mmCIF file of C-alpha atoms in Angstrom:
data_model
loop_
_atom_site.group_PDB
_atom_site.id
_atom_site.type_symbol
_atom_site.label_atom_id
_atom_site.label_comp_id
_atom_site.label_asym_id
_atom_site.label_seq_id
_atom_site.Cartn_x
_atom_site.Cartn_y
_atom_site.Cartn_z
ATOM 1 C CA MET A 15 19.236 7.047 -25.937
ATOM 2 C CA HIS A 16 16.116 7.308 -28.035
ATOM 3 C CA LYS A 17 12.911 6.400 -26.215
ATOM 4 C CA GLN A 18 9.338 6.802 -27.445
ATOM 5 C CA LEU A 19 6.509 7.073 -24.996
ATOM 6 C CA LEU A 20 3.048 6.159 -26.237
ATOM 7 C CA ILE A 21 0.377 8.124 -24.385
ATOM 8 C CA ILE A 22 -3.008 6.435 -24.613
ATOM 9 C CA GLY A 23 -6.238 8.113 -23.492
ATOM 10 C CA LYS A 24 -9.869 8.680 -24.352
ATOM 11 C CA PRO A 25 -11.251 12.143 -24.994
ATOM 12 C CA HIS A 26 -11.045 14.610 -22.035
ATOM 13 C CA SER A 27 -8.479 12.431 -20.201
ATOM 14 C CA SER A 28 -6.026 15.365 -19.771
ATOM 15 C CA LYS A 29 -3.347 14.331 -22.292
ATOM 16 C CA THR A 30 -2.908 17.802 -23.839
ATOM 17 C CA VAL A 31 -2.982 19.543 -20.495
ATOM 18 C CA PHE A 32 -0.272 17.267 -19.117
ATOM 19 C CA LEU A 33 2.009 17.670 -22.165
ATOM 20 C CA THR A 34 1.606 21.431 -21.954
ATOM 21 C CA GLN A 35 2.355 21.565 -18.241
ATOM 22 C CA LEU A 36 5.294 19.163 -18.745
ATOM 23 C CA TYR A 37 6.881 21.492 -21.209
ATOM 24 C CA SER A 38 6.170 24.574 -19.067
ATOM 25 C CA ARG A 39 7.835 22.938 -16.058
ATOM 26 C CA LEU A 40 10.874 21.983 -18.084
ATOM 27 C CA GLN A 41 11.122 25.390 -19.747
ATOM 28 C CA LYS A 42 10.848 27.245 -16.387
ATOM 29 C CA LYS A 43 13.265 24.749 -14.729
ATOM 30 C CA LYS A 44 10.664 23.692 -12.126
ATOM 31 C CA SER A 45 11.548 20.009 -12.465
ATOM 32 C CA LYS A 46 13.988 17.263 -11.672
ATOM 33 C CA LEU A 47 14.311 16.942 -15.426
ATOM 34 C CA THR A 48 15.771 19.434 -17.845
ATOM 35 C CA LEU A 49 15.742 20.191 -21.588
ATOM 36 C CA TYR A 50 19.199 19.565 -22.994
ATOM 37 C CA LYS A 51 18.371 21.594 -26.106
ATOM 38 C CA ALA A 52 15.570 23.836 -27.358
ATOM 39 C CA VAL A 53 12.289 22.381 -28.571
ATOM 40 C CA GLU A 54 12.012 23.260 -32.223
ATOM 41 C CA ASN A 55 8.246 22.942 -32.791
ATOM 42 C CA LEU A 56 5.655 23.948 -30.136
ATOM 43 C CA SER A 57 2.700 24.177 -32.516
ATOM 44 C CA THR A 58 1.175 21.003 -31.021
ATOM 45 C CA ILE A 59 0.651 22.646 -27.645
ATOM 46 C CA SER A 60 0.588 26.371 -28.582
ATOM 47 C CA ALA A 61 -3.207 26.748 -28.214
ATOM 48 C CA ALA A 62 -3.206 24.955 -24.879
ATOM 49 C CA ARG A 63 -0.352 27.118 -23.587
ATOM 50 C CA GLU A 64 -2.271 30.285 -24.506
ATOM 51 C CA ALA A 65 -5.405 29.018 -22.792
ATOM 52 C CA LEU A 66 -3.648 28.087 -19.548
ATOM 53 C CA ALA A 67 -1.796 31.403 -19.434
ATOM 54 C CA ILE A 68 -5.147 33.203 -19.019
ATOM 55 C CA GLY A 69 -6.583 30.566 -16.672
ATOM 56 C CA GLU A 70 -8.713 28.730 -19.174
ATOM 57 C CA GLU A 71 -8.855 24.979 -19.727
ATOM 58 C CA PRO A 72 -7.528 23.985 -23.193
ATOM 59 C CA LYS A 73 -10.027 22.797 -25.784
ATOM 60 C CA PRO A 74 -9.861 19.060 -26.717
ATOM 61 C CA THR A 75 -7.465 18.180 -29.456
ATOM 62 C CA ASN A 76 -9.082 17.934 -32.937
ATOM 63 C CA THR A 77 -10.233 14.359 -33.717
ATOM 64 C CA GLU A 78 -8.277 14.137 -36.977
ATOM 65 C CA LYS A 79 -5.116 15.605 -35.570
ATOM 66 C CA SER A 80 -2.119 13.349 -35.123
ATOM 67 C CA ASP A 81 1.296 14.824 -34.503
ATOM 68 C CA LEU A 82 4.462 13.952 -32.644
ATOM 69 C CA PHE A 83 5.525 16.237 -29.812
ATOM 70 C CA TYR A 84 9.281 16.029 -29.394
ATOM 71 C CA LEU A 85 10.964 16.736 -26.061
ATOM 72 C CA PRO A 86 14.742 16.343 -25.597
ATOM 73 C CA ILE A 87 14.943 15.508 -21.885
ATOM 74 C CA GLN A 88 17.965 15.015 -19.618
ATOM 75 C CA THR A 89 17.683 13.348 -16.228
ATOM 76 C CA SER A 90 19.619 14.307 -13.097
ATOM 77 C CA ASP A 91 22.253 11.613 -13.808
ATOM 78 C CA LEU A 92 22.844 13.256 -17.201
ATOM 79 C CA ASN A 93 21.150 10.549 -19.242
ATOM 80 C CA GLN A 94 19.541 12.044 -22.304
ATOM 81 C CA THR A 95 16.226 10.682 -23.543
ATOM 82 C CA ASP A 96 14.510 11.976 -26.677
ATOM 83 C CA LEU A 97 10.794 11.635 -26.043
ATOM 84 C CA LEU A 98 8.374 11.444 -28.970
ATOM 85 C CA CYS A 99 4.908 11.844 -27.496
ATOM 86 C CA PRO A 100 2.041 11.299 -29.935
ATOM 87 C CA GLU A 101 -0.481 14.116 -29.623
ATOM 88 C CA TYR A 102 -3.864 13.247 -31.117
ATOM 89 C CA GLY A 103 -7.613 13.658 -30.816
ATOM 90 C CA GLY A 104 -8.896 11.332 -28.142
ATOM 91 C CA GLU A 105 -11.775 10.288 -30.403
ATOM 92 C CA GLN A 106 -9.213 8.208 -32.289
ATOM 93 C CA ILE A 107 -9.154 5.892 -29.258
ATOM 94 C CA ASN A 108 -12.909 5.450 -29.513
ATOM 95 C CA GLY A 109 -12.452 4.719 -33.183
ATOM 96 C CA ILE A 110 -10.017 1.872 -32.413
ATOM 97 C CA ILE A 111 -12.484 0.413 -29.905
ATOM 98 C CA ASP A 112 -15.581 0.779 -32.069
ATOM 99 C CA GLY A 113 -13.973 -0.171 -35.354
ATOM 100 C CA ARG A 114 -11.695 -2.847 -33.877
ATOM 101 C CA GLU A 115 -8.983 -1.652 -36.240
ATOM 102 C CA ILE A 116 -5.665 0.083 -35.706
ATOM 103 C CA SER A 117 -4.666 2.753 -38.210
ATOM 104 C CA THR A 118 -1.308 2.982 -39.836
ATOM 105 C CA ASN A 119 -0.140 5.865 -37.627
ATOM 106 C CA TRP A 120 -1.204 4.034 -34.469
ATOM 107 C CA ALA A 121 0.445 0.794 -35.658
ATOM 108 C CA LYS A 122 3.709 2.645 -36.144
ATOM 109 C CA ALA A 123 3.455 4.288 -32.691
ATOM 110 C CA ILE A 124 2.746 0.927 -31.036
ATOM 111 C CA ASP A 125 5.601 -0.826 -32.904
ATOM 112 C CA ASN A 126 8.121 1.914 -31.888
ATOM 113 C CA SER A 127 7.219 2.077 -28.206
ATOM 114 C CA ASP A 128 7.907 -0.129 -25.237
ATOM 115 C CA ASN A 129 6.723 2.360 -22.654
ATOM 116 C CA TRP A 130 2.961 3.061 -22.542
ATOM 117 C CA ILE A 131 1.197 5.697 -20.458
ATOM 118 C CA PHE A 132 -2.502 4.931 -20.064
ATOM 119 C CA PHE A 133 -4.510 7.993 -19.063
ATOM 120 C CA ILE A 134 -7.885 7.323 -17.414
ATOM 121 C CA ARG A 135 -10.234 9.992 -16.025
ATOM 122 C CA LEU A 136 -12.350 8.044 -13.572
ATOM 123 C CA ASN A 137 -15.122 10.617 -13.284
ATOM 124 C CA SER A 138 -15.830 10.283 -17.022
ATOM 125 C CA ILE A 139 -16.210 6.479 -16.802
ATOM 126 C CA ASN A 140 -19.784 5.263 -16.955
ATOM 127 C CA GLN A 141 -20.951 2.940 -14.189
ATOM 128 C CA PRO A 142 -22.420 -0.419 -15.310
ATOM 129 C CA LYS A 143 -25.965 -1.259 -14.217
ATOM 130 C CA ASP A 144 -26.451 -3.828 -11.514
ATOM 131 C CA ILE A 145 -29.423 -5.404 -9.766
ATOM 132 C CA SER A 146 -29.752 -2.449 -7.424
ATOM 133 C CA THR A 147 -30.471 -0.088 -10.284
ATOM 134 C CA ILE A 148 -32.859 -2.218 -12.357
ATOM 135 C CA GLU A 149 -36.601 -2.044 -11.675
ATOM 136 C CA VAL A 150 -38.378 -5.400 -11.756
ATOM 137 C CA THR A 151 -42.108 -5.943 -12.362
ATOM 138 C CA LYS A 152 -44.364 -8.360 -10.571
ATOM 139 C CA GLU A 153 -43.702 -10.840 -13.371
ATOM 140 C CA ASN A 154 -39.975 -10.579 -12.510
ATOM 141 C CA THR A 155 -39.304 -8.912 -15.897
ATOM 142 C CA PRO A 156 -36.809 -6.046 -15.828
ATOM 143 C CA VAL A 157 -38.315 -2.753 -16.960
ATOM 144 C CA VAL A 158 -36.432 -1.435 -20.009
ATOM 145 C CA ASP A 159 -36.281 2.348 -20.547
ATOM 146 C CA SER A 160 -37.577 2.967 -24.044
ATOM 147 C CA ASN A 161 -35.431 6.042 -24.310
ATOM 148 C CA GLU A 162 -32.215 4.109 -23.863
ATOM 149 C CA SER A 163 -30.007 3.509 -26.880
ATOM 150 C CA GLU A 164 -28.980 0.092 -28.050
ATOM 151 C CA TYR A 165 -26.764 -2.028 -25.778
ATOM 152 C CA SER A 166 -23.155 -0.982 -25.594
ATOM 153 C CA ILE A 167 -20.303 -2.322 -23.520
ATOM 154 C CA SER A 168 -19.267 -0.497 -20.359
ATOM 155 C CA ASP A 169 -16.320 1.918 -20.432
ATOM 156 C CA GLN A 170 -14.402 -0.477 -18.189
ATOM 157 C CA SER A 171 -14.805 -3.303 -20.731
ATOM 158 C CA SER A 172 -13.840 -0.984 -23.603
ATOM 159 C CA LEU A 173 -10.611 -0.043 -21.805
ATOM 160 C CA ILE A 174 -9.771 -3.721 -21.429
ATOM 161 C CA GLU A 175 -10.564 -4.341 -25.133
ATOM 162 C CA LEU A 176 -8.363 -1.388 -26.076
ATOM 163 C CA LEU A 177 -5.385 -2.886 -24.237
ATOM 164 C CA GLN A 178 -6.113 -6.258 -25.859
ATOM 165 C CA PHE A 179 -6.078 -4.721 -29.351
ATOM 166 C CA ILE A 180 -2.762 -2.973 -28.695
ATOM 167 C CA LEU A 181 -1.161 -6.025 -27.080
ATOM 168 C CA HIS A 182 -2.331 -8.203 -29.997
ATOM 169 C CA HIS A 183 -0.752 -5.835 -32.486
ATOM 170 C CA LYS A 184 2.455 -5.795 -30.437
ATOM 171 C CA GLY A 185 2.518 -9.608 -30.727
ATOM 172 C CA TYR A 186 2.079 -10.230 -27.026
ATOM 173 C CA ASN A 187 2.171 -13.912 -25.949
ATOM 174 C CA TYR A 188 -0.664 -14.468 -23.462
ATOM 175 C CA HIS A 189 0.995 -17.591 -22.115
ATOM 176 C CA THR A 190 3.551 -15.462 -20.195
ATOM 177 C CA LYS A 191 3.314 -12.238 -18.240
ATOM 178 C CA ASN A 192 4.460 -9.134 -20.090
ATOM 179 C CA THR A 193 8.092 -8.153 -19.364
ATOM 180 C CA GLN A 194 8.655 -6.340 -22.682
ATOM 181 C CA VAL A 195 6.374 -3.296 -22.398
ATOM 182 C CA LYS A 196 6.160 -1.060 -19.345
ATOM 183 C CA LEU A 197 2.637 0.166 -18.526
ATOM 184 C CA LEU A 198 2.048 3.263 -16.412
ATOM 185 C CA VAL A 199 -1.668 3.699 -15.572
ATOM 186 C CA VAL A 200 -2.352 7.343 -14.740
ATOM 187 C CA LEU A 201 -5.596 8.214 -12.954
ATOM 188 C CA THR A 202 -6.004 11.832 -14.200
ATOM 189 C CA CYS A 203 -7.884 14.767 -12.728
ATOM 190 C CA TRP A 204 -7.097 13.331 -9.334
ATOM 191 C CA ASP A 205 -8.415 16.438 -7.532
ATOM 192 C CA GLU A 206 -11.889 15.511 -8.699
ATOM 193 C CA LEU A 207 -11.825 12.229 -6.802
ATOM 194 C CA GLU A 208 -11.523 13.740 -3.323
ATOM 195 C CA THR A 209 -9.974 10.595 -1.817
ATOM 196 C CA MET A 210 -7.267 9.774 0.660
ATOM 197 C CA ASN A 211 -6.739 6.273 -0.801
ATOM 198 C CA ASN A 212 -3.645 5.407 -2.891
ATOM 199 C CA PRO A 213 -4.061 4.996 -6.690
ATOM 200 C CA GLU A 214 -4.185 1.157 -6.654
ATOM 201 C CA GLU A 215 -6.924 1.196 -4.014
ATOM 202 C CA VAL A 216 -8.902 3.701 -6.073
ATOM 203 C CA ILE A 217 -8.715 1.793 -9.345
ATOM 204 C CA ASN A 218 -9.541 -1.463 -7.501
ATOM 205 C CA SER A 219 -12.763 0.113 -6.172
ATOM 206 C CA ARG A 220 -13.741 1.768 -9.440
ATOM 207 C CA LEU A 221 -12.305 -0.451 -12.196
ATOM 208 C CA PRO A 222 -11.628 -3.881 -10.601
ATOM 209 C CA LEU A 223 -11.866 -5.894 -13.844
ATOM 210 C CA LEU A 224 -9.357 -3.618 -15.587
ATOM 211 C CA LEU A 225 -6.969 -3.939 -12.628
ATOM 212 C CA ASN A 226 -7.379 -7.705 -12.724
ATOM 213 C CA PHE A 227 -6.595 -7.788 -16.462
ATOM 214 C CA ILE A 228 -3.456 -5.742 -15.937
ATOM 215 C CA GLU A 229 -2.274 -7.844 -13.036
ATOM 216 C CA THR A 230 -2.896 -11.028 -15.012
ATOM 217 C CA ASN A 231 -1.038 -9.893 -18.096
ATOM 218 C CA TRP A 232 1.831 -7.775 -16.745
ATOM 219 C CA ASP A 233 4.703 -8.757 -14.516
ATOM 220 C CA LYS A 234 4.405 -6.694 -11.308
ATOM 221 C CA GLN A 235 7.784 -5.027 -12.043
ATOM 222 C CA PHE A 236 6.452 -3.775 -15.374
ATOM 223 C CA PHE A 237 3.388 -1.813 -14.438
ATOM 224 C CA LYS A 238 2.553 1.031 -11.999
ATOM 225 C CA ILE A 239 -0.562 2.959 -11.051
ATOM 226 C CA ILE A 240 -0.329 6.601 -10.107
ATOM 227 C CA GLY A 241 -2.556 9.661 -9.854
ATOM 228 C CA LEU A 242 -2.204 12.976 -11.641
ATOM 229 C CA SER A 243 -3.797 16.394 -11.430
ATOM 230 C CA ALA A 244 -2.208 18.310 -14.239
ATOM 231 C CA LEU A 245 -4.079 21.470 -13.311
ATOM 232 C CA GLY A 246 -4.148 21.096 -9.520
ATOM 233 C CA PHE A 247 -7.768 22.365 -9.307
ATOM 234 C CA PRO A 248 -10.595 23.206 -11.699
ATOM 235 C CA LEU A 249 -10.369 26.508 -13.558
ATOM 236 C CA ASN A 250 -14.064 27.294 -13.134
ATOM 237 C CA SER A 251 -13.803 30.199 -10.749
ATOM 238 C CA LEU A 252 -12.408 33.696 -11.076
ATOM 239 C CA GLU A 253 -10.111 33.103 -8.083
ATOM 240 C CA ASN A 254 -8.523 30.026 -9.637
ATOM 241 C CA LYS A 255 -8.154 31.709 -13.066
ATOM 242 C CA GLU A 256 -6.345 34.599 -11.411
ATOM 243 C CA LYS A 257 -3.897 32.215 -9.687
ATOM 244 C CA TYR A 258 -2.874 30.906 -13.119
ATOM 245 C CA GLN A 259 -2.628 34.403 -14.572
ATOM 246 C CA ILE A 260 -0.530 35.755 -11.683
ATOM 247 C CA GLU A 261 1.712 32.840 -10.708
ATOM 248 C CA GLY A 262 1.842 30.947 -14.032
ATOM 249 C CA PRO A 263 0.434 27.528 -14.975
ATOM 250 C CA GLU A 264 3.782 25.835 -14.240
ATOM 251 C CA CYS A 265 3.286 26.468 -10.516
ATOM 252 C CA PHE A 266 0.354 24.129 -10.245
ATOM 253 C CA GLY A 267 -0.518 20.442 -10.519
ATOM 254 C CA PHE A 268 0.566 17.435 -8.494
ATOM 255 C CA LEU A 269 1.328 13.752 -8.765
ATOM 256 C CA VAL A 270 0.289 10.895 -6.465
ATOM 257 C CA LYS A 271 2.722 8.039 -6.378
ATOM 258 C CA GLU A 272 1.946 4.321 -5.857
ATOM 259 C CA ASN A 273 2.299 4.606 -2.085
ATOM 260 C CA GLY A 274 0.039 7.629 -1.895
ATOM 261 C CA GLU A 275 2.886 10.134 -1.494
ATOM 262 C CA THR A 276 2.211 13.424 -3.219
ATOM 263 C CA THR A 277 4.719 15.514 -5.194
ATOM 264 C CA GLU A 278 4.236 18.866 -6.937
ATOM 265 C CA ASP A 279 6.702 17.933 -9.631
ATOM 266 C CA ILE A 280 4.412 16.399 -12.266
ATOM 267 C CA THR A 281 7.373 15.780 -14.571
ATOM 268 C CA GLU A 282 8.238 12.820 -12.306
ATOM 269 C CA LEU A 283 5.559 10.982 -14.203
ATOM 270 C CA ILE A 284 8.102 10.596 -17.040
ATOM 271 C CA LEU A 285 10.589 8.987 -14.633
ATOM 272 C CA GLU A 286 7.853 6.590 -13.489
ATOM 273 C CA ALA A 287 7.189 5.602 -17.109
ATOM 274 C CA LEU A 288 10.795 4.981 -18.202
#
């Protein structure tokens, strides 16, 4: 069975780290999934693999880069799924939002995929201003910071617009709830959040409008919200770097399922998306 997963995510949302850790887990057989044959081309993640091996965080993917990372995966019930995961510079997502135009490569990826993985790093999302953060003068006129740039929409709104663009290209009928495309929302860098809440509770508190949009447009059986820490912890200390060097990157990372249950097998994310 041929299945293409479309991984969507802004810059620094942990796409490359996850794909690298996914392959490492499969290659080292630390997964419920297996590779049913060798991966022919690892150039897409080679730099990230080298960085993680010495306990360094990989550099963001080049903006202009757009490749397909192929993984021949077999599940425990012997079903074989050929995954084609687009690997690209996250700035391309900003380009879609700002330019309101989908490139030829992206159009092809959207057309060929019915399973979308939406990576969101909550700590990189800007917080919209509200009345508690705006200074008001005696004349009841809000004080505008002259150093601020021109108005721009919030990150939450831009994520909603992004989904609207992709759904529109896919030919989605807004009169019915989506039962054609599966959406897996992945809250990445989960270790940064320091929360005991489950993923849906977290997104509801941080991005309520986005959650409302998803619930309005997707049938409940066709979307999930989970948490992911592809690294397990930040690699900003000598102790953590040494853990990666000694034990290997594939020994770290964890997944938080819908109900809040945690598993160390981050490859289960693929099972959640299929």
